[in-house]
Short mmCIF file of the C-alpha atoms (twelve columns), coordinates in Angstrom:
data_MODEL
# 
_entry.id   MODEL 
# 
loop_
_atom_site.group_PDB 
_atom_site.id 
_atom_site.type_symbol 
_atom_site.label_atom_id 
_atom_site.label_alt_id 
_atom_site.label_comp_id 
_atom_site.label_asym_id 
_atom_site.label_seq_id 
_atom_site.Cartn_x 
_atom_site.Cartn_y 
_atom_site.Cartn_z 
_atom_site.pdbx_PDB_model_num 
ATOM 1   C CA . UNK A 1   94.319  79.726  85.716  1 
ATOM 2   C CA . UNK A 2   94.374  81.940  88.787  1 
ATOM 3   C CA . UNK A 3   93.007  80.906  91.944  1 
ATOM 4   C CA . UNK A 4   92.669  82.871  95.118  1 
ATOM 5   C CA . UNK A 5   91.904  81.360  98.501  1 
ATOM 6   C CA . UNK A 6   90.890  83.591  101.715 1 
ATOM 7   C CA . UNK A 7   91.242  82.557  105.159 1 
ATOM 8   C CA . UNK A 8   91.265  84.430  108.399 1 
ATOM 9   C CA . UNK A 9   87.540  84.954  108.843 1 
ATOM 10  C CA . UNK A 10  85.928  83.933  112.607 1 
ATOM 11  C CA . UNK A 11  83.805  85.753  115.477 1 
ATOM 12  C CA . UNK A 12  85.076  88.418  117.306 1 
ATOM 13  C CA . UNK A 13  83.701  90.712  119.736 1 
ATOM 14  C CA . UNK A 14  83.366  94.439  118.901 1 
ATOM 15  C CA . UNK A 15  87.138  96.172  118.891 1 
ATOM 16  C CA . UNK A 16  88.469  93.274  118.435 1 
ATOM 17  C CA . UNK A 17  90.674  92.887  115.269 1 
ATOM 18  C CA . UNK A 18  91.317  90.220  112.570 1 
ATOM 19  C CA . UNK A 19  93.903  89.437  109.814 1 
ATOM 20  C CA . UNK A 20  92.153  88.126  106.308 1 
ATOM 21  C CA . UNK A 21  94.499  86.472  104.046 1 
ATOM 22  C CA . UNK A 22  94.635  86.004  100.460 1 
ATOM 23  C CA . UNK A 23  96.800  83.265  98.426  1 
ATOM 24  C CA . UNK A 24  97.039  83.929  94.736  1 
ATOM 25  C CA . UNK A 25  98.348  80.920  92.477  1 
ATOM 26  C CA . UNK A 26  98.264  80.708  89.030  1 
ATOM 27  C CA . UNK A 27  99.994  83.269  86.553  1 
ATOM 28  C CA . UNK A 28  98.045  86.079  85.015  1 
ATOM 29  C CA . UNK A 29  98.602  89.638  83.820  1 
ATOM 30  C CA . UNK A 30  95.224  90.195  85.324  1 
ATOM 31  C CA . UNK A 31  96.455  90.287  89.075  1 
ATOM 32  C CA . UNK A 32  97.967  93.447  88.889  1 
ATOM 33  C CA . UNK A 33  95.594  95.318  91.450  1 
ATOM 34  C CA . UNK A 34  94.273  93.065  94.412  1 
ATOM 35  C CA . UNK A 35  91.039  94.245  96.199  1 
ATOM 36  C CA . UNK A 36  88.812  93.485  99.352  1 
ATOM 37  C CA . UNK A 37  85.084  93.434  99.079  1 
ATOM 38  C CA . UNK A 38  82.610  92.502  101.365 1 
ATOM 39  C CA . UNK A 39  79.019  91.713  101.294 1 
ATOM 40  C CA . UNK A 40  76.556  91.852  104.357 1 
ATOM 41  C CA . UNK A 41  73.363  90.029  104.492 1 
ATOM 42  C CA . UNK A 42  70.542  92.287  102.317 1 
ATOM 43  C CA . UNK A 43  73.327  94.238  100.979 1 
ATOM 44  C CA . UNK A 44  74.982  95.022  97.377  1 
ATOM 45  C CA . UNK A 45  78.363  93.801  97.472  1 
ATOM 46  C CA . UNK A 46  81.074  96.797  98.544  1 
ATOM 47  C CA . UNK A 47  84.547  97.519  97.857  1 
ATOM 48  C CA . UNK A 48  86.855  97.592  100.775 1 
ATOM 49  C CA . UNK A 49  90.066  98.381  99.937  1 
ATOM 50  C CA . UNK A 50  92.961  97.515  96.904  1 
ATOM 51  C CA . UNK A 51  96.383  97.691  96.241  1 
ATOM 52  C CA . UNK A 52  98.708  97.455  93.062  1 
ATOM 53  C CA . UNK A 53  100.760 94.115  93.923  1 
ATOM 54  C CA . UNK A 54  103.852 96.162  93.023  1 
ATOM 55  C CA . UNK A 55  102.739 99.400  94.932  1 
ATOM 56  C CA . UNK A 56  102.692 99.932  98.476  1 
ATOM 57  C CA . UNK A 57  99.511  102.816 98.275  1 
ATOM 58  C CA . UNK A 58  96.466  101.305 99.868  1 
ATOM 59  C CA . UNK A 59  93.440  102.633 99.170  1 
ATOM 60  C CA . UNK A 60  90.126  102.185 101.218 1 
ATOM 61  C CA . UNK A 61  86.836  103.108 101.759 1 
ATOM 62  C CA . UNK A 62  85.631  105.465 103.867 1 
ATOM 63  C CA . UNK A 63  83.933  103.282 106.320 1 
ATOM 64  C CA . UNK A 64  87.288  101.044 107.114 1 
ATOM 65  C CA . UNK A 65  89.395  104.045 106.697 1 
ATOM 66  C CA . UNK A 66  92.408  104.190 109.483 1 
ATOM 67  C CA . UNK A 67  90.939  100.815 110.511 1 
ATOM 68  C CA . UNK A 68  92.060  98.197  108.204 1 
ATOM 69  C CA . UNK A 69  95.504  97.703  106.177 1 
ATOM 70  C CA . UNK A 70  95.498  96.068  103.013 1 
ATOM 71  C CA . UNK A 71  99.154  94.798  101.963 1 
ATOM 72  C CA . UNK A 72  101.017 92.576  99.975  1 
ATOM 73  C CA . UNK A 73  103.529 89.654  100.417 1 
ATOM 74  C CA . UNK A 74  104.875 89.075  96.862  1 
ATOM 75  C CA . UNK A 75  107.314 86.172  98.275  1 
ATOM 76  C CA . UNK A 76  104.684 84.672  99.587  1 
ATOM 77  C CA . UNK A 77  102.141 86.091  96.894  1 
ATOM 78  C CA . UNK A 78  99.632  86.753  99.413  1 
ATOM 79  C CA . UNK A 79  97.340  89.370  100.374 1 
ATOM 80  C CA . UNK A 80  96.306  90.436  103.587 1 
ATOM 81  C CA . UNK A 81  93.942  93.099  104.970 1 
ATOM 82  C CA . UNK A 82  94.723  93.726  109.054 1 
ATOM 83  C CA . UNK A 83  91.217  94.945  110.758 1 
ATOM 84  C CA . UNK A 84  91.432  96.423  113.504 1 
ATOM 85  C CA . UNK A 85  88.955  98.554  115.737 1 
ATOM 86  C CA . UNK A 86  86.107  96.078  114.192 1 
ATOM 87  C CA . UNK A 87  82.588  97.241  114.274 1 
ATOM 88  C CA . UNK A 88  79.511  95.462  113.986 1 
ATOM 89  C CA . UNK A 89  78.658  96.957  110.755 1 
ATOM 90  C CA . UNK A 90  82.071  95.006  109.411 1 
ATOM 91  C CA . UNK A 91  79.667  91.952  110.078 1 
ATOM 92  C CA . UNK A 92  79.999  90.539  106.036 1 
ATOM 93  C CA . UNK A 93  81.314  87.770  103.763 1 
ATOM 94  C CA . UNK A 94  84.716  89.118  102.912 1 
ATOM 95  C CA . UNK A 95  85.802  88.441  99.194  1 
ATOM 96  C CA . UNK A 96  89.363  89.033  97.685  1 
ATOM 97  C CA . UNK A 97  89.735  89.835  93.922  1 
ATOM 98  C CA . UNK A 98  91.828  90.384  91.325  1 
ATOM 99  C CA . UNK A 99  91.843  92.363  88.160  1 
ATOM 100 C CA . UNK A 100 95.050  94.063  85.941  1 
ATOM 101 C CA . UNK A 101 94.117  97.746  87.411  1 
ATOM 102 C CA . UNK A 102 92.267  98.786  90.662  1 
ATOM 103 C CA . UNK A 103 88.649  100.253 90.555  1 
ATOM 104 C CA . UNK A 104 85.944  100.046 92.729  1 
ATOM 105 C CA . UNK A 105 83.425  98.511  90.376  1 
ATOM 106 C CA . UNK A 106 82.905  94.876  91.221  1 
ATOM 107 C CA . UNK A 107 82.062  93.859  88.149  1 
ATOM 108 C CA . UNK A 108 85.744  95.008  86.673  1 
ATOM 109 C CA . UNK A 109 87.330  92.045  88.979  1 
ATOM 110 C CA . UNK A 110 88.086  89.002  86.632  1 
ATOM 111 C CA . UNK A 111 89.103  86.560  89.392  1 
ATOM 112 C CA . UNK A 112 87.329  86.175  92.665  1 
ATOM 113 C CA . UNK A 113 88.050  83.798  95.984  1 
ATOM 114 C CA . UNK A 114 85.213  81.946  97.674  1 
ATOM 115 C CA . UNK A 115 84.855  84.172  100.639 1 
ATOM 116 C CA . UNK A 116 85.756  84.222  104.383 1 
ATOM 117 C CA . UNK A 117 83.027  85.139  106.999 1 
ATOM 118 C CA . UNK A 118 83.243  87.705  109.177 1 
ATOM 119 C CA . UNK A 119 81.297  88.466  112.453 1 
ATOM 120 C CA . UNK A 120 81.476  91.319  114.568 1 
ATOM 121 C CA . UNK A 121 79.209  90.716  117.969 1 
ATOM 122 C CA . UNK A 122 78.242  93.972  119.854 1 
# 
């Protein structure tokens, strides 16, 4: 069974940067493409960025776009998206999930962590 757990949420003040964590334990072929969503109060649920565990191509959304830095630690098998530059609007419950190819549909993730909070203050 595959478990992910995020950590690296807190409050920071606008331009201020952050570095969200993912641990992945538990085998599965379905953890081929890790992802970063996020989902602000009111709002549908939003990809942020993915990766292929065994690729080094991030690929984001336009809103975090030369901003944040997804990567991967395979040693470590770990995740990790670097925000930097952080805007108000980043203000969300961050969520890392995996599935065994990347998309941007939510509902294509099989496994999901609990969520780290993030909070941008203007």
């Amino acid at each position: 069974q595959v478990q992910l757990v995020e950590s690296g949420g807190g409050s920071v003040q606008a331009g201020g940067s952050l570095r969200l964590s993912c641990e992945i334990s538990g085998y599965s072929s379905s953890t081929g493409c890790m992802g970063w969503f996020r989902e602000a109060p009111g709002k549908e649920r939003e990809g942020v960025a993915h990766i292929y565990r065994y690729g080094s191509t991030g690929y984001y959304d336009d809103s975090v776009k030369g901003r944040f830095t997804i990567s991967v630690d395979n040693a470590k098998s770990t995740v990790y998206l670097q925000m930097n530059s952080l805007k108000p609007e980043d203000t969300a419950m961050y969520y890392c999930a995996a599935n065994s190819y990347c998309t941007w549909r939510q509902e294509d993730y099989r496994y999901w962590g609990q969520g780290t909070q993030v909070t941008v203050s203007s």
